[in-house]
Amino acid sequence: MFFPSSSLIALTALSFLSHASTSVAGHARPYHHLHRSPMEFGDDTLSASKLPRSDSGSIDVPVTELHVLQNEATAFQQWMNAWLDSETAKGETPAVALLRQEFQAYGGWINAWLDSALTVGGPPPPPLPSSIPVTLPAGSTLVVPIVPATASASSVAVVATPSTEASSNPVNNPPSQTSFVTLASPKPSETLILTSTAASVPVAATPIASDSQSASASSASAPTPSQPGSSSGSGQFDARSSKNVAVYYGQTDATAQISLGELCQNQNVDIVVLAFLTEFSGPSGFPTLNFGAACKGQTPQMQSAGATGLLSCPDMASQITQCQGLGKKVLLSLGGSLAKSAFSDDSDANEFANKLWDLFGAGTGVDAGLRPFGDVIIDGFDVDNEDHKTFGYNTFVSSLRKAMNADSSRTYYISAAPQCIRPDASIPLDAMQTMDFIFVQFYNNPSCNVGGPGFVESFKAWSSDLSANGAGPKLYIGVPGCVECASSGYLDAATMASTAASARDAGISNFGGIMLWDGPTAMGNMQDGKDYTAVVKDVLA
């Protein structure tokens, strides 16, 4: 990605596009999960828009991914505007005024760029807006604190001043990433370089590896089933246990390294939550799915029905069956930070519950070719609404439960993943009281973060809220599976042990275990010879 000068607009664009085009470990921003999906390219792209690529033609990007990017842009612009307003309320400084000017120019440019990319036969992408350069002494660098999607909070972005030498020597050995979008460059000799102090390896803001190259480059560090915490295990699932470990799967870079089947062979895992169904009513009224690197492609029936948001996932289907055979429960998570998950009325909520049952449960109301997992039936659904619109969710959960209860051949489950701040702004408490598991995110919110001074009281209050009308659902402590998995709330092994002890000492009766975001990243996080899934399983013993 090239920019005509080292400016605030360039830094903002780099930060934004790196967030939007890489998959990150979710639950990484206060009040929101950062559930991002990688930009995926390949010959099996069903519908794509041509995007300009510097000096080398174009690349194919699925239109659905461009819509994800468009949603990202809107959310980011809203957040940035709110932040600027809050700073202005304190008394606008010249620096804030300059940033606002730059950001307004950037916002207009990215919106025009997306409109161009999404319009068939439309105008060419707009040139970058005029920017106010950051003046630097010759040969110097500017270090700007910035938290890229896959870096820790201590990482920094380094912006090098343009030079002939920089343009003639590309960055060597970039770390594995999924994909980046390259924009046409008016001045290819001027580049912006992002580097992390933690890894001491620079990342060029240009396409750096194909999907296969990325997987190859990063596979060496991926744990295998023979490593600690990853041995195969089977057993009978006990929903009443206080020692269960639930993990999410499908939205981090590690998804490409550890399959769903391998995750389920991990003896420490009891529940796997597939992330995500991101849009309740997408093209032709069918949901939109995004499982990152785990699944892509469609059946002819999906294409002919115009259900372009659905996915056909035969490999995942066979692995779900494998998971269930090992005694694991597999749920589908509905939502995410940028999901379209609101209901217009109770009828809409009821209809969506029935459609889910037909597509993923034991329902028979749709063509078999429209079912993403074929004839495989999942074990339930996870509610991850984050749009602050609670209307219709009581009806939805009630309708879903009614469909589940009609099938006596097996037991189904409903869960939710609210923020630890009470009451949750997006999932009604009375709906959660009728569920089976509540994976409270005790992180990204300092007032109730796990291990923090407010954790135990928040934990006890959640327990009381959920059991106000009876036994209620099992309460899980949601924690990040690695230090990069969240902006705050990650605990090392020793602190995790003491925190779990404090939860047990609270004496609540509805404790269910621990939830991790996410499973593959936790398996790659080794602590004293054990991966992090083993760490949390051990503290529950």
Coordinates of C-alpha atoms in Angstrom, one line a residue:
M1 CA 0.0 0.0 0.0
F2 CA 1.5 3.3 -1.1
F3 CA 0.9 6.8 0.2
P4 CA 2.1 10.2 -1.2
S5 CA 3.4 11.3 2.2
S6 CA 3.8 10.2 5.7
S7 CA 0.7 11.7 7.2
L8 CA -2.0 11.1 9.8
I9 CA -4.3 10.0 7.0
A10 CA -1.8 7.3 5.9
L11 CA -1.4 6.0 9.4
T12 CA -5.2 5.9 9.9
A13 CA -5.7 4.1 6.5
L14 CA -2.9 1.6 7.3
S15 CA -4.3 0.8 10.8
F16 CA -7.9 0.5 9.4
L17 CA -7.0 -1.7 6.4
S18 CA -4.7 -3.9 8.4
H19 CA -7.6 -4.4 10.9
A20 CA -10.1 -5.0 8.1
S21 CA -8.0 -7.4 6.1
T22 CA -6.6 -9.7 8.8
S23 CA -8.4 -12.1 11.1
V24 CA -7.9 -11.2 14.8
A25 CA -8.6 -12.9 18.0
G26 CA -11.9 -11.5 18.9
H27 CA -13.4 -9.9 21.9
A28 CA -10.5 -7.4 21.6
R29 CA -12.3 -4.0 22.0
P30 CA -14.3 -2.7 24.9
Y31 CA -18.0 -3.3 24.3
H32 CA -17.3 -5.1 21.0
H33 CA -15.7 -8.3 19.8
L34 CA -13.2 -7.7 17.0
H35 CA -14.3 -10.6 14.9
R36 CA -12.6 -10.1 11.7
S37 CA -12.5 -12.4 8.7
P38 CA -9.5 -12.6 6.4
M39 CA -9.7 -11.4 2.9
E40 CA -9.8 -14.6 0.9
F41 CA -8.7 -14.9 -2.7
G42 CA -8.8 -18.0 -4.9
D43 CA -10.1 -19.6 -8.1
D44 CA -13.3 -20.6 -6.3
T45 CA -14.4 -17.0 -5.9
L46 CA -18.1 -16.9 -6.8
S47 CA -18.6 -13.2 -7.3
A48 CA -15.8 -10.7 -7.1
S49 CA -14.9 -7.2 -7.9
K50 CA -11.6 -6.2 -9.5
L51 CA -9.5 -4.0 -7.3
P52 CA -6.4 -2.1 -8.6
R53 CA -3.1 -3.5 -7.6
S54 CA 0.1 -1.4 -7.8
D55 CA 2.2 -2.0 -10.9
S56 CA 0.8 -5.5 -11.5
G57 CA -2.9 -5.5 -12.6
S58 CA -5.6 -6.5 -10.2
I59 CA -6.7 -9.0 -7.7
D60 CA -10.1 -10.7 -7.1
V61 CA -11.9 -9.9 -3.8
P62 CA -15.3 -11.5 -3.0
V63 CA -18.0 -8.9 -3.0
T64 CA -19.1 -10.3 0.4
E65 CA -15.7 -9.4 1.8
L66 CA -16.0 -5.9 0.4
H67 CA -19.3 -5.5 2.3
V68 CA -17.6 -6.6 5.4
L69 CA -14.9 -3.9 4.8
Q70 CA -17.7 -1.4 4.2
N71 CA -19.3 -2.3 7.6
E72 CA -15.8 -2.0 9.2
A73 CA -15.4 1.5 7.7
T74 CA -18.7 2.6 9.0
A75 CA -18.1 1.3 12.5
F76 CA -14.6 2.8 12.7
Q77 CA -15.7 6.2 11.4
Q78 CA -18.5 6.3 14.0
W79 CA -16.1 5.4 16.8
M80 CA -13.5 7.9 15.6
N81 CA -16.0 10.7 15.3
A82 CA -17.2 10.0 18.9
W83 CA -13.7 10.1 20.1
L84 CA -12.9 13.3 18.4
D85 CA -16.1 14.8 19.8
S86 CA -15.1 13.8 23.3
E87 CA -11.7 15.4 22.8
T88 CA -13.2 18.6 21.5
A89 CA -15.5 18.8 24.5
K90 CA -12.3 19.0 26.6
G91 CA -11.1 22.0 24.5
E92 CA -10.0 21.4 21.0
T93 CA -6.3 21.7 20.5
P94 CA -4.5 22.3 17.2
A95 CA -3.5 18.7 17.1
V96 CA -7.1 17.5 17.5
A97 CA -8.3 20.0 14.9
L98 CA -5.6 18.7 12.5
L99 CA -6.6 15.1 13.2
R100 CA -10.3 15.9 12.6
Q101 CA -9.4 17.5 9.2
E102 CA -7.3 14.5 8.2
F103 CA -9.9 12.0 9.3
Q104 CA -12.7 13.7 7.4
A105 CA -10.6 13.6 4.3
Y106 CA -9.8 10.0 4.9
G107 CA -13.4 9.0 5.6
G108 CA -14.6 10.6 2.3
W109 CA -11.8 8.8 0.4
I110 CA -12.4 5.3 1.8
N111 CA -16.2 5.7 1.2
A112 CA -15.6 6.7 -2.4
W113 CA -13.1 3.9 -2.9
L114 CA -15.5 1.3 -1.6
D115 CA -18.3 2.7 -3.8
S116 CA -16.0 2.4 -6.8
A117 CA -15.0 -1.2 -5.9
L118 CA -18.6 -2.3 -5.4
T119 CA -20.0 -0.7 -8.6
V120 CA -19.7 -2.8 -11.7
G121 CA -18.3 -0.7 -14.5
G122 CA -18.1 2.3 -12.2
P123 CA -15.5 5.1 -12.1
P124 CA -11.9 4.2 -11.2
P125 CA -10.9 4.4 -7.5
P126 CA -10.4 8.0 -6.4
P127 CA -6.9 9.4 -5.8
L128 CA -5.8 9.8 -2.2
P129 CA -7.0 13.1 -0.7
S130 CA -4.5 15.9 -0.1
S131 CA -2.8 15.3 3.2
I132 CA -0.9 17.4 5.7
P133 CA 2.6 15.8 5.8
V134 CA 4.3 15.1 9.1
T135 CA 7.6 17.0 8.8
L136 CA 10.6 14.9 9.7
P137 CA 14.3 15.5 9.6
A138 CA 16.0 13.7 6.6
G139 CA 16.6 10.1 7.3
S140 CA 14.7 9.9 10.5
T141 CA 11.6 7.9 11.5
L142 CA 8.4 8.7 13.3
V143 CA 7.3 6.2 15.9
V144 CA 3.5 6.4 16.5
P145 CA 1.7 4.2 19.1
I146 CA -0.8 2.0 17.2
V147 CA -2.3 -1.4 18.0
P148 CA -2.6 -3.5 14.8
A149 CA -5.0 -6.3 14.8
T150 CA -2.5 -9.0 15.3
A151 CA 0.0 -7.2 17.6
S152 CA 0.1 -6.7 21.3
A153 CA -0.7 -3.5 23.0
S154 CA 2.9 -2.7 23.3
S155 CA 3.5 -2.7 19.6
V156 CA 4.3 0.4 17.6
A157 CA 4.1 1.5 14.0
V158 CA 7.2 2.9 12.5
V159 CA 6.7 5.2 9.5
A160 CA 9.9 5.7 7.5
T161 CA 10.5 8.8 5.5
P162 CA 10.4 8.1 1.8
S163 CA 13.8 7.5 0.2
T164 CA 15.2 6.0 -2.9
E165 CA 17.0 3.3 -0.9
A166 CA 13.8 2.3 0.8
S167 CA 12.0 1.9 -2.5
S168 CA 14.8 -0.3 -4.0
N169 CA 15.1 -2.7 -1.1
P170 CA 11.8 -4.4 -0.3
V171 CA 11.3 -5.6 3.2
N172 CA 12.6 -9.2 3.7
N173 CA 11.0 -12.1 5.5
P174 CA 7.7 -10.6 6.5
P175 CA 5.7 -12.5 9.1
S176 CA 2.8 -14.6 7.9
Q177 CA -0.4 -12.7 7.3
T178 CA -3.6 -13.7 5.5
S179 CA -3.9 -11.1 2.7
F180 CA -3.7 -7.4 2.1
V181 CA -5.4 -5.2 -0.5
T182 CA -2.9 -3.2 -2.6
L183 CA -4.0 0.2 -3.9
A184 CA -2.7 1.9 -7.1
S185 CA 0.3 4.0 -6.2
P186 CA 0.9 7.5 -7.7
K187 CA 4.4 7.3 -6.3
P188 CA 5.6 3.7 -5.9
S189 CA 8.9 4.9 -4.4
E190 CA 7.2 6.2 -1.3
T191 CA 6.2 3.4 1.1
L192 CA 4.8 3.1 4.6
I193 CA 6.3 0.4 6.8
L194 CA 4.7 -1.2 9.8
T195 CA 6.9 -2.9 12.3
S196 CA 6.4 -4.5 15.7
T197 CA 8.9 -4.0 18.5
A198 CA 7.8 -7.3 20.0
A199 CA 8.8 -9.3 17.0
S200 CA 11.5 -7.0 15.6
V201 CA 10.3 -8.0 12.1
P202 CA 9.0 -5.4 9.7
V203 CA 5.8 -5.9 7.8
A204 CA 5.5 -4.1 4.5
A205 CA 2.1 -2.6 3.8
T206 CA 2.0 -4.4 0.5
P207 CA 0.8 -8.0 -0.3
I208 CA 3.2 -10.2 1.5
A209 CA 2.2 -13.8 0.9
S210 CA -0.3 -16.0 -0.7
D211 CA -2.6 -18.1 1.5
S212 CA -0.5 -21.2 1.0
Q213 CA 2.7 -19.3 1.7
S214 CA 1.3 -17.8 4.9
A215 CA 0.1 -21.2 6.1
S216 CA 3.5 -22.7 5.3
A217 CA 5.4 -19.9 7.0
S218 CA 3.4 -20.1 10.2
S219 CA 2.8 -23.8 10.5
A220 CA 6.1 -24.5 12.3
S221 CA 4.8 -22.9 15.5
A222 CA 1.4 -24.5 15.4
P223 CA 1.0 -27.2 18.1
T224 CA 0.2 -30.7 16.9
P225 CA -2.2 -33.2 18.5
S226 CA 0.7 -34.9 20.1
Q227 CA 1.8 -31.8 22.0
P228 CA 0.8 -31.1 25.6
G229 CA -2.9 -30.4 26.0
S230 CA -3.7 -31.7 22.6
S231 CA -4.0 -35.5 23.1
S232 CA -7.1 -37.1 21.9
G233 CA -9.8 -37.6 24.4
S234 CA -13.4 -38.7 24.5
G235 CA -16.1 -38.8 27.2
Q236 CA -19.6 -38.0 28.0
F237 CA -20.4 -34.3 28.1
D238 CA -21.9 -33.1 31.4
A239 CA -23.8 -29.8 31.1
R240 CA -24.1 -29.6 34.9
S241 CA -20.3 -29.7 35.5
S242 CA -18.4 -26.7 36.8
K243 CA -15.2 -27.9 35.0
N244 CA -16.2 -27.4 31.4
V245 CA -14.0 -25.5 28.9
A246 CA -15.7 -23.8 26.0
V247 CA -13.7 -22.3 23.0
Y248 CA -14.6 -20.3 19.9
Y249 CA -13.4 -21.4 16.5
G250 CA -13.2 -19.8 13.0
Q251 CA -12.1 -16.2 13.3
T252 CA -8.4 -16.0 13.9
D253 CA -5.3 -16.7 11.9
A254 CA -4.7 -19.9 13.8
T255 CA -7.9 -21.3 12.2
A256 CA -5.8 -22.1 9.2
Q257 CA -3.3 -24.0 11.3
I258 CA -5.5 -26.1 13.6
S259 CA -8.6 -27.8 12.1
L260 CA -11.9 -28.2 13.9
G261 CA -11.2 -31.9 14.2
E262 CA -7.8 -31.3 15.8
L263 CA -9.3 -28.8 18.2
C264 CA -11.9 -31.4 19.3
Q265 CA -9.1 -34.0 19.8
N266 CA -7.9 -31.7 22.6
Q267 CA -8.9 -33.5 25.8
N268 CA -9.3 -30.1 27.6
V269 CA -12.1 -28.8 25.3
D270 CA -15.7 -29.6 26.0
I271 CA -17.7 -27.1 23.9
V272 CA -16.7 -25.6 20.6
V273 CA -18.6 -22.5 19.3
L274 CA -18.3 -21.9 15.6
A275 CA -18.0 -18.2 14.7
F276 CA -19.9 -16.6 13.0
L277 CA -23.3 -16.3 11.4
T278 CA -22.9 -12.6 10.7
E279 CA -26.2 -11.5 9.1
F280 CA -29.6 -12.8 10.0
S281 CA -31.3 -11.9 6.8
G282 CA -28.8 -11.6 4.0
P283 CA -29.2 -12.1 0.2
S284 CA -32.6 -13.6 -0.7
G285 CA -33.5 -13.6 3.0
F286 CA -31.0 -16.3 4.0
P287 CA -28.3 -15.8 6.7
T288 CA -24.7 -14.9 5.9
L289 CA -21.9 -17.1 7.3
N290 CA -18.2 -16.4 7.9
F291 CA -15.9 -19.1 9.3
G292 CA -12.7 -17.5 8.1
A293 CA -10.2 -20.0 6.6
A294 CA -12.3 -23.0 7.8
C295 CA -14.9 -22.9 5.0
K296 CA -15.7 -21.2 1.7
G297 CA -17.7 -22.2 -1.4
Q298 CA -21.3 -22.9 -2.2
T299 CA -23.7 -25.6 -3.5
P300 CA -25.5 -25.1 -6.8
Q301 CA -28.8 -24.9 -4.8
M302 CA -27.4 -21.9 -2.8
Q303 CA -26.4 -20.2 -6.0
S304 CA -29.7 -20.7 -7.7
A305 CA -31.6 -19.5 -4.7
G306 CA -29.5 -16.3 -4.5
A307 CA -28.4 -17.3 -1.0
T308 CA -24.9 -15.9 -1.6
G309 CA -24.2 -15.5 2.1
L310 CA -24.5 -19.2 2.9
L311 CA -21.5 -21.5 2.7
S312 CA -21.2 -25.2 1.9
C313 CA -18.8 -26.7 4.5
P314 CA -18.5 -30.5 3.9
D315 CA -15.1 -30.7 5.6
M316 CA -16.4 -28.9 8.7
A317 CA -19.5 -31.1 8.7
S318 CA -17.4 -34.3 8.9
Q319 CA -15.3 -32.7 11.6
I320 CA -18.4 -31.7 13.6
T321 CA -19.5 -35.4 13.5
Q322 CA -16.0 -36.3 14.7
C323 CA -16.3 -33.8 17.5
Q324 CA -19.7 -35.1 18.6
G325 CA -18.3 -38.6 18.5
L326 CA -15.6 -37.5 21.0
G327 CA -18.3 -36.2 23.4
K328 CA -17.9 -32.5 22.4
K329 CA -20.8 -30.2 21.9
V330 CA -20.7 -27.9 18.8
L331 CA -22.7 -24.7 18.8
L332 CA -23.1 -22.0 16.1
S333 CA -22.6 -18.4 17.3
L334 CA -25.0 -15.8 15.9
G335 CA -23.6 -12.2 15.7
G336 CA -20.3 -10.6 16.3
S337 CA -19.3 -7.0 16.7
L338 CA -20.3 -5.9 13.2
A339 CA -23.2 -8.4 12.6
K340 CA -26.6 -7.4 11.3
S341 CA -28.5 -9.1 14.1
A342 CA -31.6 -7.0 14.8
F343 CA -35.2 -8.1 14.5
S344 CA -37.9 -5.9 13.0
D345 CA -40.7 -7.5 15.1
D346 CA -41.6 -10.7 16.9
S347 CA -42.7 -12.4 13.7
D348 CA -39.2 -11.7 12.2
A349 CA -37.6 -13.3 15.3
N350 CA -39.8 -16.3 15.1
E351 CA -39.2 -16.8 11.4
F352 CA -35.4 -16.6 11.9
A353 CA -35.5 -19.2 14.7
N354 CA -37.4 -21.6 12.3
K355 CA -35.0 -20.9 9.5
L356 CA -32.0 -21.7 11.7
W357 CA -33.6 -24.9 12.8
D358 CA -34.1 -25.9 9.1
L359 CA -30.6 -24.9 8.1
F360 CA -28.6 -26.3 11.0
G361 CA -30.9 -28.3 13.3
A362 CA -33.4 -31.1 12.7
G363 CA -35.8 -29.1 10.6
T364 CA -36.8 -30.1 7.1
G365 CA -38.2 -26.9 5.8
V366 CA -35.5 -26.1 3.3
D367 CA -33.8 -27.9 0.3
A368 CA -31.0 -30.2 1.6
G369 CA -28.6 -28.4 -0.7
L370 CA -29.1 -25.2 1.3
R371 CA -27.8 -26.7 4.5
P372 CA -24.2 -25.6 5.2
F373 CA -23.3 -28.8 7.0
G374 CA -25.5 -31.1 4.9
D375 CA -27.3 -33.7 7.1
V376 CA -25.1 -33.0 10.1
I377 CA -27.1 -31.5 13.0
I378 CA -25.3 -29.2 15.4
D379 CA -25.9 -29.2 19.2
G380 CA -27.2 -25.6 19.6
F381 CA -26.7 -21.9 19.1
D382 CA -24.8 -19.1 20.8
V383 CA -26.3 -15.6 21.0
D384 CA -23.6 -12.9 20.4
N385 CA -25.8 -9.9 19.7
E386 CA -23.7 -6.7 20.0
D387 CA -25.8 -4.0 18.3
H388 CA -27.5 -2.7 21.4
K389 CA -31.0 -3.7 20.0
T390 CA -32.6 -6.2 22.3
F391 CA -36.1 -6.2 20.7
G392 CA -37.4 -9.6 19.6
Y393 CA -34.7 -11.7 21.4
N394 CA -37.1 -13.1 24.0
T395 CA -39.3 -14.3 21.2
F396 CA -36.3 -15.7 19.3
V397 CA -35.0 -17.7 22.2
S398 CA -38.4 -19.0 23.0
S399 CA -39.1 -20.1 19.4
L400 CA -35.7 -21.7 19.2
R401 CA -36.3 -23.6 22.4
K402 CA -39.7 -24.8 21.2
A403 CA -38.2 -26.2 18.1
M404 CA -35.4 -28.0 20.1
N405 CA -37.9 -29.5 22.6
A406 CA -39.9 -31.0 19.7
D407 CA -36.9 -33.3 18.9
S408 CA -36.6 -35.8 21.8
S409 CA -33.8 -37.7 20.1
R410 CA -31.1 -35.5 21.5
T411 CA -30.4 -32.6 23.9
Y412 CA -29.8 -29.1 22.4
Y413 CA -28.3 -26.1 24.1
I414 CA -28.5 -22.3 23.9
S415 CA -25.8 -20.0 25.1
A416 CA -24.9 -16.3 25.1
A417 CA -21.7 -14.2 25.3
P418 CA -22.6 -10.9 27.1
Q419 CA -20.1 -8.3 28.2
C420 CA -19.3 -8.3 31.9
I421 CA -20.8 -4.8 32.4
R422 CA -24.3 -5.3 33.8
P423 CA -26.9 -5.2 32.4
D424 CA -25.7 -6.2 29.0
A425 CA -26.7 -3.7 26.4
S426 CA -27.6 -6.2 23.7
I427 CA -28.9 -9.4 25.2
P428 CA -31.9 -9.3 27.5
L429 CA -31.4 -10.8 31.0
D430 CA -34.8 -12.6 30.9
A431 CA -33.8 -14.3 27.7
M432 CA -30.4 -15.4 29.2
Q433 CA -32.2 -16.8 32.2
T434 CA -33.8 -19.4 30.0
M435 CA -30.5 -20.5 28.3
D436 CA -28.1 -23.2 29.3
F437 CA -24.7 -21.5 29.3
I438 CA -23.7 -17.9 29.7
F439 CA -20.1 -17.1 28.6
V440 CA -19.6 -13.7 30.2
Q441 CA -16.7 -11.8 28.7
F442 CA -14.7 -10.8 31.8
Y443 CA -12.2 -8.8 29.8
N444 CA -11.9 -5.6 27.7
N445 CA -13.9 -3.9 30.5
P446 CA -11.5 -2.8 33.3
S447 CA -14.3 -2.3 35.8
C448 CA -15.0 -6.1 35.8
N449 CA -12.0 -7.6 34.1
V450 CA -11.0 -11.1 35.3
G451 CA -8.2 -10.7 37.9
G452 CA -9.2 -7.1 38.6
P453 CA -10.5 -5.6 41.8
G454 CA -14.1 -5.7 40.5
F455 CA -14.1 -9.2 39.2
V456 CA -15.4 -11.2 42.1
E457 CA -18.2 -8.8 42.9
S458 CA -19.2 -8.8 39.2
F459 CA -19.0 -12.6 39.0
K460 CA -21.3 -13.0 42.0
A461 CA -23.7 -10.4 40.7
W462 CA -23.9 -12.2 37.4
S463 CA -24.6 -15.5 39.2
S464 CA -27.4 -13.8 41.2
D465 CA -28.9 -12.2 38.1
L466 CA -29.0 -15.5 36.1
S467 CA -30.4 -17.6 39.0
A468 CA -33.1 -15.0 40.1
N469 CA -35.9 -17.1 38.7
G470 CA -34.6 -20.5 39.6
A471 CA -31.4 -22.5 38.9
G472 CA -30.8 -20.7 35.6
P473 CA -28.0 -21.3 33.2
K474 CA -24.4 -22.2 34.0
L475 CA -22.1 -19.2 34.3
Y476 CA -18.7 -19.3 32.6
I477 CA -15.8 -17.0 33.1
G478 CA -14.8 -15.7 29.6
V479 CA -11.1 -15.0 29.3
P480 CA -8.7 -14.4 26.4
G481 CA -6.6 -17.3 25.2
C482 CA -3.5 -15.3 24.6
V483 CA -2.1 -11.8 25.4
E484 CA -2.9 -10.6 21.9
C485 CA -6.4 -12.0 22.0
A486 CA -7.8 -9.0 23.9
S487 CA -6.9 -5.4 24.8
S488 CA -7.1 -6.3 28.5
G489 CA -7.9 -9.2 30.8
Y490 CA -5.3 -11.8 29.8
L491 CA -3.9 -13.8 32.8
D492 CA -0.8 -15.9 33.0
A493 CA -1.0 -19.4 34.4
A494 CA -0.4 -18.4 38.0
T495 CA -2.8 -15.6 38.1
M496 CA -5.4 -17.7 36.3
A497 CA -5.1 -20.3 39.1
S498 CA -5.6 -17.7 41.8
T499 CA -8.5 -16.1 40.0
A500 CA -10.3 -19.5 39.5
A501 CA -9.8 -20.1 43.2
S502 CA -11.4 -16.8 44.1
A503 CA -14.4 -17.7 41.9
R504 CA -14.8 -21.0 43.6
D505 CA -14.5 -19.3 47.0
A506 CA -17.4 -17.1 46.1
G507 CA -19.6 -20.1 46.7
I508 CA -21.9 -19.8 43.8
S509 CA -23.9 -22.8 42.7
N510 CA -24.2 -22.2 39.0
F511 CA -20.6 -22.0 38.0
G512 CA -20.0 -23.8 34.7
G513 CA -16.3 -23.4 33.8
I514 CA -14.2 -21.2 31.6
M515 CA -14.7 -19.9 28.0
L516 CA -11.7 -19.0 25.8
W517 CA -11.4 -16.7 22.8
D518 CA -10.3 -18.6 20.9
G519 CA -9.4 -22.3 20.8
P520 CA -6.7 -22.4 18.2
T521 CA -4.8 -19.4 19.6
A522 CA -5.0 -20.8 23.1
M523 CA -3.5 -24.1 21.8
G524 CA -0.6 -22.1 20.4
N525 CA 0.0 -20.3 23.7
M526 CA 2.4 -22.5 25.7
Q527 CA 2.8 -21.9 29.4
D528 CA 5.4 -24.0 31.3
G529 CA 5.1 -26.8 28.8
K530 CA 1.3 -26.8 28.6
D531 CA -0.9 -25.0 26.2
Y532 CA -3.5 -22.5 27.6
T533 CA -6.4 -24.9 27.2
A534 CA -4.6 -27.2 29.6
V535 CA -3.9 -24.3 31.9
V536 CA -7.5 -23.4 32.3
K537 CA -8.6 -27.0 32.5
D538 CA -6.1 -27.6 35.3
V539 CA -7.3 -24.7 37.4
L540 CA -10.9 -26.1 37.2
A541 CA -9.8 -29.5 38.5

